[in-house]
XYZ file of C-alpha atoms in Angstrom:
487
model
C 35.822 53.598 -4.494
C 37.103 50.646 -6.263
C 37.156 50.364 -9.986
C 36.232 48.052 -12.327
C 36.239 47.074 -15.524
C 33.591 46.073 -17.219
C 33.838 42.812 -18.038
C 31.138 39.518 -17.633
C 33.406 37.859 -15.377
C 33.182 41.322 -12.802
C 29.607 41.877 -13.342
C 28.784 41.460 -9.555
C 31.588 43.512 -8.188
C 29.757 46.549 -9.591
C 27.877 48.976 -7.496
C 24.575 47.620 -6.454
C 22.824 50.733 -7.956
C 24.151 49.619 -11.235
C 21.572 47.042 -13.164
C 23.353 44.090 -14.808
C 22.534 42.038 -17.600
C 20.551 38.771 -15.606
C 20.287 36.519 -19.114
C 22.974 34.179 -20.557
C 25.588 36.630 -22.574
C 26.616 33.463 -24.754
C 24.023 32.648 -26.870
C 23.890 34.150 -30.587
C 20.469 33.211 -31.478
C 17.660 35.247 -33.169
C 20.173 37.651 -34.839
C 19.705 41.488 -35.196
C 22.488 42.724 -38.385
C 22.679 46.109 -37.199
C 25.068 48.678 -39.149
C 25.935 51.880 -37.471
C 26.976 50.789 -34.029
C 27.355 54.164 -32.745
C 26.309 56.176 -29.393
C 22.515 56.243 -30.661
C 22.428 52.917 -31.441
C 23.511 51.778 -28.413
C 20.932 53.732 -26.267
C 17.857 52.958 -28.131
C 17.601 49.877 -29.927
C 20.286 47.681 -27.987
C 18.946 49.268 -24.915
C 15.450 47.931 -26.211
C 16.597 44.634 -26.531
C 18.144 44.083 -23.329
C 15.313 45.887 -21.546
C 13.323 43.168 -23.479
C 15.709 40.074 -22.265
C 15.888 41.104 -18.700
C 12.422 40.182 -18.700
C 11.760 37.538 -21.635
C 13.391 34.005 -21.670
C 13.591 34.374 -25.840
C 16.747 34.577 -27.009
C 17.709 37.780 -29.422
C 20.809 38.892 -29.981
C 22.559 41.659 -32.213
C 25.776 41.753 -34.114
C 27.015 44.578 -35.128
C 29.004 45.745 -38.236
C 31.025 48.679 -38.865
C 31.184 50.050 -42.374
C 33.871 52.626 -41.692
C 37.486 52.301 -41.223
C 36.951 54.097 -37.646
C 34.589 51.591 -36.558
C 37.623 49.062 -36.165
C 38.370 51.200 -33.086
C 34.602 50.730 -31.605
C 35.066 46.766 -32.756
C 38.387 46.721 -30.270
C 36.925 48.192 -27.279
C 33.616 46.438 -27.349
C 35.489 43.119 -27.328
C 37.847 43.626 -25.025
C 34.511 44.460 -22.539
C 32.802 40.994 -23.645
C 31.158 43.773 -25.784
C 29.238 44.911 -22.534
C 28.760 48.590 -21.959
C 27.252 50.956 -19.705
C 24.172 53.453 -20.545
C 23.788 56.256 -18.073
C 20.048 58.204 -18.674
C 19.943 61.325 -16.767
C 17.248 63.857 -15.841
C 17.836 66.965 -13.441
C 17.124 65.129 -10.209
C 17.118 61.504 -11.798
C 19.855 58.947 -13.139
C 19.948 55.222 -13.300
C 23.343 52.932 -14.809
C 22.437 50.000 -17.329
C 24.884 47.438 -18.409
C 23.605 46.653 -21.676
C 24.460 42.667 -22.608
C 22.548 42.641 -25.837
C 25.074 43.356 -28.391
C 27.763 40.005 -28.707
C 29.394 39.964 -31.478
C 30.704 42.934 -33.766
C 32.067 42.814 -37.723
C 34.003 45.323 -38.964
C 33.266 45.237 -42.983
C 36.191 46.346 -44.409
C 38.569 44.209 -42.874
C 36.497 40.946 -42.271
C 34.124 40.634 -45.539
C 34.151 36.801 -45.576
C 32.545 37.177 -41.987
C 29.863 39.063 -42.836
C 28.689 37.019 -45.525
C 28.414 34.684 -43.137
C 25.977 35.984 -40.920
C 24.111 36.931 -44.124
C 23.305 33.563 -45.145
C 22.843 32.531 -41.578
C 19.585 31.019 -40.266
C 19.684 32.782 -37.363
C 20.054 35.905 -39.247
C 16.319 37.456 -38.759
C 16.655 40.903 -38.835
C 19.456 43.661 -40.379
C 18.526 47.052 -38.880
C 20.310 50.506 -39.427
C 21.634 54.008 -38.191
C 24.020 55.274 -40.468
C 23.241 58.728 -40.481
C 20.610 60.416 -43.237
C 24.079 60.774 -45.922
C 24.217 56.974 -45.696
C 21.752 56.635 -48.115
C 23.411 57.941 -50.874
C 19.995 60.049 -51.362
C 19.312 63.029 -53.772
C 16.825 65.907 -52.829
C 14.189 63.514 -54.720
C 14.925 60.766 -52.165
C 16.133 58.791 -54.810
C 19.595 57.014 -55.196
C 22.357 59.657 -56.212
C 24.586 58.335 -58.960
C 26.967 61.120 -58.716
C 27.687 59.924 -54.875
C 31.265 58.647 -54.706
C 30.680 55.302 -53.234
C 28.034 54.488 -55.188
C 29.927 55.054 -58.348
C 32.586 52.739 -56.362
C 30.472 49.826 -55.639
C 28.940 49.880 -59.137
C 31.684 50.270 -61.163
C 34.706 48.026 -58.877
C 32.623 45.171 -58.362
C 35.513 43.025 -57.916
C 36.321 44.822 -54.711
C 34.460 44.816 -51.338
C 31.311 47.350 -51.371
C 32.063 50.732 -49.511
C 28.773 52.338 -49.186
C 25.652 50.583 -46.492
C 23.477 50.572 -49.581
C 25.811 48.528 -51.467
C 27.099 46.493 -48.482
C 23.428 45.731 -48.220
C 23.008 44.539 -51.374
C 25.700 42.285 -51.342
C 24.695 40.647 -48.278
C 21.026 40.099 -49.778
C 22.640 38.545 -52.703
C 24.272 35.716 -50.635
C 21.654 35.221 -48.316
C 19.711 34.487 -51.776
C 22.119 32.046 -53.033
C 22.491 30.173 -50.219
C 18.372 29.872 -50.143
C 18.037 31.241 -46.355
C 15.165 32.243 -45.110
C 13.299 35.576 -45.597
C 14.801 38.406 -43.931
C 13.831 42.267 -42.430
C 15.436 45.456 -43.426
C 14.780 47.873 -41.096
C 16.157 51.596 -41.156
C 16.495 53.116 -37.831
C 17.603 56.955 -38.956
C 15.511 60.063 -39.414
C 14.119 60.010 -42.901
C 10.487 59.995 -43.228
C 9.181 56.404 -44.559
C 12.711 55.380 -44.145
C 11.767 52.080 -44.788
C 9.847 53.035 -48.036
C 12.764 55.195 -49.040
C 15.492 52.466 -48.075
C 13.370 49.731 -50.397
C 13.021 52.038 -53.033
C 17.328 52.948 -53.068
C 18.198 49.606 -52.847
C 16.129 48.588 -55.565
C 17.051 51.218 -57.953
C 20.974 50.212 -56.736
C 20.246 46.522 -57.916
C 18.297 47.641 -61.061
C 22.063 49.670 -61.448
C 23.270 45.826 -61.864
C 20.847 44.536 -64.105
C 20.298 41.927 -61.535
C 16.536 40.580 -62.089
C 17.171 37.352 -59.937
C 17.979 39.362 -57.111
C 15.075 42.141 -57.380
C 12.846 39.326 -57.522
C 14.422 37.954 -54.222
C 13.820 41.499 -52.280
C 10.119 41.611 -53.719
C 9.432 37.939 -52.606
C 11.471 37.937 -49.004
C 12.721 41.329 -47.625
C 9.887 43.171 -45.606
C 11.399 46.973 -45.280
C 9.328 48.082 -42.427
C 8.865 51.875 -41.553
C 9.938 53.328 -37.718
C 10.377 56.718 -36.415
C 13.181 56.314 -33.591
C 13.650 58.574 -30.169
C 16.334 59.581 -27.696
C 18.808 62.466 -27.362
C 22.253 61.136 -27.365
C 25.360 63.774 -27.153
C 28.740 62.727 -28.171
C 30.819 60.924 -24.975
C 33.131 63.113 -23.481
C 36.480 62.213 -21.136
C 34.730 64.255 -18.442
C 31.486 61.807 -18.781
C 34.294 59.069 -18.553
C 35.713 60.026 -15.824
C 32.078 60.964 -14.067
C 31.403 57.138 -14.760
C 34.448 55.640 -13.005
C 34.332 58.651 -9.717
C 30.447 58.163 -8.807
C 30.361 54.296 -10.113
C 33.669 52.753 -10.166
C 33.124 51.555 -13.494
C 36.040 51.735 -15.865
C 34.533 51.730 -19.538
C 36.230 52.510 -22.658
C 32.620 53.272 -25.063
C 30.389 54.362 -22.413
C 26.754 55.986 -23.604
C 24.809 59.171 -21.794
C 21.436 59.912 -22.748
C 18.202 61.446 -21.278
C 15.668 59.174 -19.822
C 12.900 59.785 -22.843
C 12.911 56.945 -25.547
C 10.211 56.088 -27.825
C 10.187 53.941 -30.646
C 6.770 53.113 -33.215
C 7.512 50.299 -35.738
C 5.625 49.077 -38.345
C 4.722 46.092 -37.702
C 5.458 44.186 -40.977
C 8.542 41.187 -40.357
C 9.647 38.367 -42.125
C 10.843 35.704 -39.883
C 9.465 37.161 -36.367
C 10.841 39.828 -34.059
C 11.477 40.308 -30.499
C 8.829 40.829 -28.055
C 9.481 44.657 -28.020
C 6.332 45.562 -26.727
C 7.368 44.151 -23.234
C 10.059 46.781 -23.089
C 7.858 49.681 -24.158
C 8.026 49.721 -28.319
C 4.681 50.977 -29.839
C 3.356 49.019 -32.897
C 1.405 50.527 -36.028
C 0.094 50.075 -39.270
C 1.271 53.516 -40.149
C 4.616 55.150 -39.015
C 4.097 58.653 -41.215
C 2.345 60.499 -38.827
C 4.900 59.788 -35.552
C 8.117 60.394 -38.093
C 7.250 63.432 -39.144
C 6.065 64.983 -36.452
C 9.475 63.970 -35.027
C 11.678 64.401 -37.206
C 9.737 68.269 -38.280
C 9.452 69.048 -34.689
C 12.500 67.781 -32.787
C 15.203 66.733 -35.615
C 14.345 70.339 -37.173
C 13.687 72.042 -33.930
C 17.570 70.806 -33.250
C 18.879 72.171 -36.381
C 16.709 75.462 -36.504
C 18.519 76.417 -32.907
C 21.745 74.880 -33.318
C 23.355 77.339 -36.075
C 21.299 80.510 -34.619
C 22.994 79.638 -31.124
C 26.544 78.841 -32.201
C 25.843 82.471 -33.994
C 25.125 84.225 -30.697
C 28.185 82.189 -29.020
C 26.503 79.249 -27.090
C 28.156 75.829 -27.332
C 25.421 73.608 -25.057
C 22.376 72.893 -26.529
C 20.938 73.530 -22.678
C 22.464 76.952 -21.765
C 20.852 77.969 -25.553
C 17.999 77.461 -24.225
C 18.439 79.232 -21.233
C 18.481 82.739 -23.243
C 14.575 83.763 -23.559
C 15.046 84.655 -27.155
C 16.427 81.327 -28.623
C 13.444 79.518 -26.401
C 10.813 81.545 -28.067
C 12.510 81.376 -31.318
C 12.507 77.553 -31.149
C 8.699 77.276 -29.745
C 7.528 79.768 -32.641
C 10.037 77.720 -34.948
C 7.644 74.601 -33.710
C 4.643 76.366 -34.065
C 5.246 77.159 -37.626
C 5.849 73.655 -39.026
C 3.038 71.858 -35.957
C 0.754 73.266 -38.850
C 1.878 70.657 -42.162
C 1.186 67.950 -39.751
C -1.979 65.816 -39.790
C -3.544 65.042 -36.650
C -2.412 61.083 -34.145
C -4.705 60.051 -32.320
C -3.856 60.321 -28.697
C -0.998 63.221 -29.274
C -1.360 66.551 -28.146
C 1.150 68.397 -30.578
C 0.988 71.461 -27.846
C 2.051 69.301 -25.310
C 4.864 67.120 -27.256
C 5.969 70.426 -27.853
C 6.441 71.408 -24.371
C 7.565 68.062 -23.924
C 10.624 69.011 -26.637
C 11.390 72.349 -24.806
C 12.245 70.400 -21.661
C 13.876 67.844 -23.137
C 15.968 70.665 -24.772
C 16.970 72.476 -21.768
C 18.135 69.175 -20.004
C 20.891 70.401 -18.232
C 22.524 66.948 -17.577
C 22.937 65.909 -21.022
C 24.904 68.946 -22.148
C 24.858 68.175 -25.639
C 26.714 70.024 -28.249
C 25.933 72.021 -30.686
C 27.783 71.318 -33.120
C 26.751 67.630 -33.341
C 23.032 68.993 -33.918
C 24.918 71.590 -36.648
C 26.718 68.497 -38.463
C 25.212 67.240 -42.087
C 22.643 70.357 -42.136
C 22.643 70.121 -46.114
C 20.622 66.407 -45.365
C 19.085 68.068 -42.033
C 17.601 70.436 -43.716
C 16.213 68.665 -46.674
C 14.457 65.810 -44.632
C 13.209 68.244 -41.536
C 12.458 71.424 -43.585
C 12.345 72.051 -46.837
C 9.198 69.788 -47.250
C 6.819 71.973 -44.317
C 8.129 75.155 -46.486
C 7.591 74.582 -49.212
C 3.653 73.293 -47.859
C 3.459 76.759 -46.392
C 4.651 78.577 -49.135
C 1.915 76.816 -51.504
C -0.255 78.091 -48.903
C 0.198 81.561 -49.382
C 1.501 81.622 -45.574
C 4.128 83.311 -44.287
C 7.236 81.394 -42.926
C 9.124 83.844 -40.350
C 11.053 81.317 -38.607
C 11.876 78.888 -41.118
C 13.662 82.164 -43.017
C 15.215 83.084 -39.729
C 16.993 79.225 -39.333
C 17.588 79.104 -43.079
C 19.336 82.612 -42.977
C 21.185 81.986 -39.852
C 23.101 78.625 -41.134
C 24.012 80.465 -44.411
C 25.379 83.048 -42.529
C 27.414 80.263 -39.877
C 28.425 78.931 -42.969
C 29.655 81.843 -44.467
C 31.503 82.468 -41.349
C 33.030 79.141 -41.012
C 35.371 79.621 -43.943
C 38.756 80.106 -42.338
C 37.415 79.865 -38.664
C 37.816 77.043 -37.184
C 35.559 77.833 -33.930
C 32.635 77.391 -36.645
C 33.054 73.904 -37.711
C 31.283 72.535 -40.340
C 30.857 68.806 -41.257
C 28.591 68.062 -44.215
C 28.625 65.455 -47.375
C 28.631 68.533 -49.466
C 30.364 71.283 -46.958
C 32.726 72.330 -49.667
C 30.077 73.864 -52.011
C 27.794 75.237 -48.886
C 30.913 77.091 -47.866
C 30.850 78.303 -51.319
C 27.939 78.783 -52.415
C 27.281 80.897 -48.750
C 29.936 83.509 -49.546
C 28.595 83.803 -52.983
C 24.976 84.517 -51.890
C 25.921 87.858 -49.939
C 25.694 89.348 -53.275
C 23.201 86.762 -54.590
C 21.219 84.535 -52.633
C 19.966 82.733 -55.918
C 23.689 80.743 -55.554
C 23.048 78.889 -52.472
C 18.628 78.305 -53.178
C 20.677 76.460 -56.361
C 21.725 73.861 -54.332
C 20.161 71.048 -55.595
C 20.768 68.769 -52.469
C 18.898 70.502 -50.588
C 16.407 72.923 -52.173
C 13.684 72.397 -55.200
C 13.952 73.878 -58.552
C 10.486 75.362 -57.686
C 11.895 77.365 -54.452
C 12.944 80.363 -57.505
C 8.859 80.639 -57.238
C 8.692 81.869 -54.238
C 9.787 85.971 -54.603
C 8.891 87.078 -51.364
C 10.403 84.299 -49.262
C 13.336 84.615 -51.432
C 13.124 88.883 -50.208
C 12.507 88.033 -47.057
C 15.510 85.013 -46.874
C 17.621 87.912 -48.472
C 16.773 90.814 -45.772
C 17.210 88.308 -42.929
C 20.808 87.358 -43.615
C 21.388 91.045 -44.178
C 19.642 91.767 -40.764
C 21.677 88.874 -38.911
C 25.310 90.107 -40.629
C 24.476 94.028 -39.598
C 22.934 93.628 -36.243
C 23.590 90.332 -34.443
C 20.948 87.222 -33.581
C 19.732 88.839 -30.115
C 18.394 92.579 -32.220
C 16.517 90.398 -34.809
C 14.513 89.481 -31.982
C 13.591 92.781 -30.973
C 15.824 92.878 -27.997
C-alpha cells in the first residue's frame, strides 16, 4: 500500500474509505480560541465542527493555543500537516477514518504572546472554548480560585511577565479584547466540572477582583456569556502501535493521529454572544439547563472511570477493556453506578438503567484499549468533582456507601503502593502529599480524610464511613481486590 502524508495538497491520493475535508481549508473566519489542543479536543469539538462544515456553507474555524511548553511540539506537527489530522472511531465490528480540516491555525502562548493578543482583539474572534484538564482551573475543594496555586501566585504577583496559568492567560486576553472595543465574546469550558461554565465565570472573576481591576469586571458582566456544557467521548492516549495501524490498513502517514470510540455527545447551553456554529446539524443537543446531563456524566462515567481504574491496576490489569472482562470489577463498577444513579434528579427522555448499560459497553470496548493509568491520573481533582459530592449526599442520608468506600480505599492503598514503584505511577497536582498522606493513614486514616483538596472538613462527621473506609483498606492490604469480593 502506498503511503501518504497527510497533507491538503495529497488529500485525494488517500484511500477512498477515508472521508476528506470537502470545504475550503483557507479561510479563518468565525473564530473558535480553543486552549487545550489535545487528543480529546480533537475528537469532539473539532470533530463537531468539521462534521458541521462538511455539510454547512458557513464558515467557522478554530485556532488553537497551547499554554504549555510541550504544546510547541503539537504546534510543529500540526503545521507541518496543513494542521490536518486523522480521527479513527472504532467499535468491535465498526471503524470509519475522518480527516478533520477544522482546526487552521495554532498559537503556542509562551513563545508567541504578541500573537495571541491578536486574535483576542480580533473581530472574527467569536468564541474561546477550553479543555485543559479539571487542575487547570486553579480550583480549591470549594470550587473557588486557589491562591496558594503556584501559577496563580505567578500571574498575580509578575505581572510584567507573560501569564502562565489558562485562568490568567484568559484574563489577559479579555483585557485586550476590551481595550481595543471588539465585540462581545463566549467563554466556553469544555472539561468535566459540573456548571463548568458557572464555575469558570465565577474563577475568573474572583482572579480579576485579585487585580483590583473594576473596568475589566464590568467588561465580563456586560460582554462575556460563560455558557455551561457537559462534553462526551472516550479518547485513550495515541500509541506507536495505533500509528503504525494507521499507515498498514490506510496508508496514511500522520504524526498526531486521534482514536476514539464511535459514541459522542455534547449538550450546550445555549447562551452566546456573537453567534455560534450551526452545531445542531452535526448532532449537538441544546438546553436551557446543562446540570442534569453533567452530572450524570461526569458521576456516572468520569467516576465510574476512576472508581475502576485504581481497583484494577490493584489486581494487575493495565486495559481499561480486559478490566472489565473479570466478572468482579464489572459488578463492582455497575454497583459503583448504582450507588451514585441515586443523587441524581431525573432528564427527561434518559433512562439512567440504560445509560448505564450503555457505559458498561462502552467500557469493555475492546478496540479502544485505553489505559488505565490515564483514567488513574489527577484522582485528587477526579475525585473531588465525580465523588465526594454523591457521598457526602448519601452520607446525610443515613445510607450506606459500600462502593464509594471500596474505590476510595483502593486508590489510598495504589497510592500507598506507588511510593518507590514505578509500575504504579501516579500523576496528580498534589501527588506529593497523597503519597504522603497514604502511608501515614495505615496507622491513621484521619491524615489522608485531611486533605483539604479533596475532602470536606465535615467528612470527620461521618464515624462509620470513616470505620468502614478504615476496615476496607485493611481488607484490600491483607487479602487482595478479588477476596473483598467474595471470590
Amino acid at each position: 500500500m502506498k503511503l501518504v502524508k497527510l497533507s491538503k495538497d495529497l488529500l485525494n491520493e488517500l484511500d477512498n474509505n477515508v472521508e476528506i475535508p470537502h470545504y475550503s481549508l483557507e479561510t479563518k473566519a468565525n473564530i473558535i480560541l480553543h486552549l487545550g489542543v489535545g487528543n480529546f479536543h480533537r475528537s469532539h469539538q473539532a470533530y463537531y465542527l468539521n462534521k458541521m462544515l462538511q455539510t454547512n456553507s458557513v464558515e467557522w474555524s478554530i485556532c488553537g493555543a497551547g499554554l504549555l511548553p510541550q504544546d510547541k511540539k503539537m504546534k510543529v506537527a500540526l503545521k507541518a500537516q496543513n494542521f490536518l489530522y486523522t480521527l479513527v472511531t472504532q467499535e468491535l465490528r465498526e471503524e470509519n477514518v475522518t480527516v478533520i480540516g477544522s482546526i487552521r491555525d495554532f498559537i503556542h502562548i509562551p513563545s508567541e504572546f504578541d500573537k495571541f493578543k491578536e486574535v483576542c482583539i480580533s473581530e472574527n474572534l467569536k468564541i474561546v472554548s477550553l479543555t485543559i484538564t479539571e487542575k487547570g482551573y486553579c480550583f480549591d475543594n470549594n470550587m473557588n480560585l486557589d491562591l496558594d496555586n503556584e501559577s496563580i501566585k505567578h500571574d498575580l504577583f509578575r505581572m510584567d511577565e507573560i501569564s502562565i496559568s489558562a485562568i490568567g492567560v484568559l484574563a489577559s486576553g479579555l483585557k485586550q479584547r476590551m481595550l481595543n472595543g471588539s465585540a462581545p465574546v463566549t467563554v466556553m469550558s469544555c472539561d468535566n466540572i459540573p456548571e463548568n461554565g458557572s464555575v469558570l465565570k465565577r474563577i475568573l472573576f474572583q482572579y480579576v477582583e485579585q487585580l483590583n481591576d473594576k473596568e475589566l469586571l464590568d467588561y465580563l458582566n456586560r460582554s462575556v456569556s460563560f455558557p455551561c456544557t457537559m462534553v462526551d467521548r472516550i479518547t485513550p492516549t495515541t500509541t506507536e502501535e495505533k500509528k503504525n495501524y494507521l499507515e498498514s490498513q490506510y496508508g496514511i502517514k500522520d504524526a498526531v493521529p486521534v482514536f476514539s470510540e464511535k459514541f459522542v455527545q455534547w449538550v450546550i447551553e445555549d447562551d452566546f454572544k456573537s453567534g455560534r456554529p450551526d452545531w445542531e446539524m452535526a448532532g449537538v443537543t441544546f438546553v436551557d439547563d446543562v446540570r442534569p446531563f453533567e452530572l450524570m456524566k461526569i458521576r456516572l462515567l468520569n467516576g465510574g472511570h476512576s472508581a475502576l481504574s485504581y481497583l484494577s491496576l490493584l489486581a494487575g490489569h493495565y486495559y481499561v477493556d480486559d478490566a472489565m472482562n473479570d466478572e468482579y470489577i464489572r459488578n463492582f463498577v455497575f454497583s459503583y453506578m448504582n450507588e451514585l444513579k441515586t443523587t441524581l434528579n431525573s432528564i427527561e427522555a434518559v433512562d439512567y438503567d440504560e445509560y448505564i448499560q450503555n457505559l458498561l459497553r462502552r467500557f469493555a470496548n475492546p478496540a479502544v484499549r485505553d489505559r488505565l493509568l490515564r483514567l488513574a491520573e489527577d484522582g485528587s481533582t477526579k475525585f473531588l468533582n465525580c465523588t465526594i459530592g454523591p457521598l457526602l449526599t448519601l452520607l446525610e442520608r443515613g445510607e450506606r456507601v459500600p462502593n464509594i468506600t471500596i474505590a476510595l480505599a483502593a486508590w489510598i492503598v495504589y497510592l500507598h503502593r506507588s511510593v518507590g514503584n514505578k509500575d504504579f505511577e501516579v500523576k496528580d497536582p498534589i501527588a506529593a502529599k497523597l503519597q504522603k498522606a497514604a502511608i501515614d493513614s495505615q496507622a491513621n486514616i484521619s491524615e489522608f480524610l485531611a486533605i483539604q483538596e479533596v475532602f470536606p472538613k465535615e467528612i470527620f462527621q461521618y464515624v462509620d464511613f470513616i470505620d468502614q473506609l478504615r476496615n476496607m483498606i485493611g481488607k484490600i492490604n491483607e487479602e487482595g481486590i478479588k477476596k473483598i469480593f467474595g471470590n
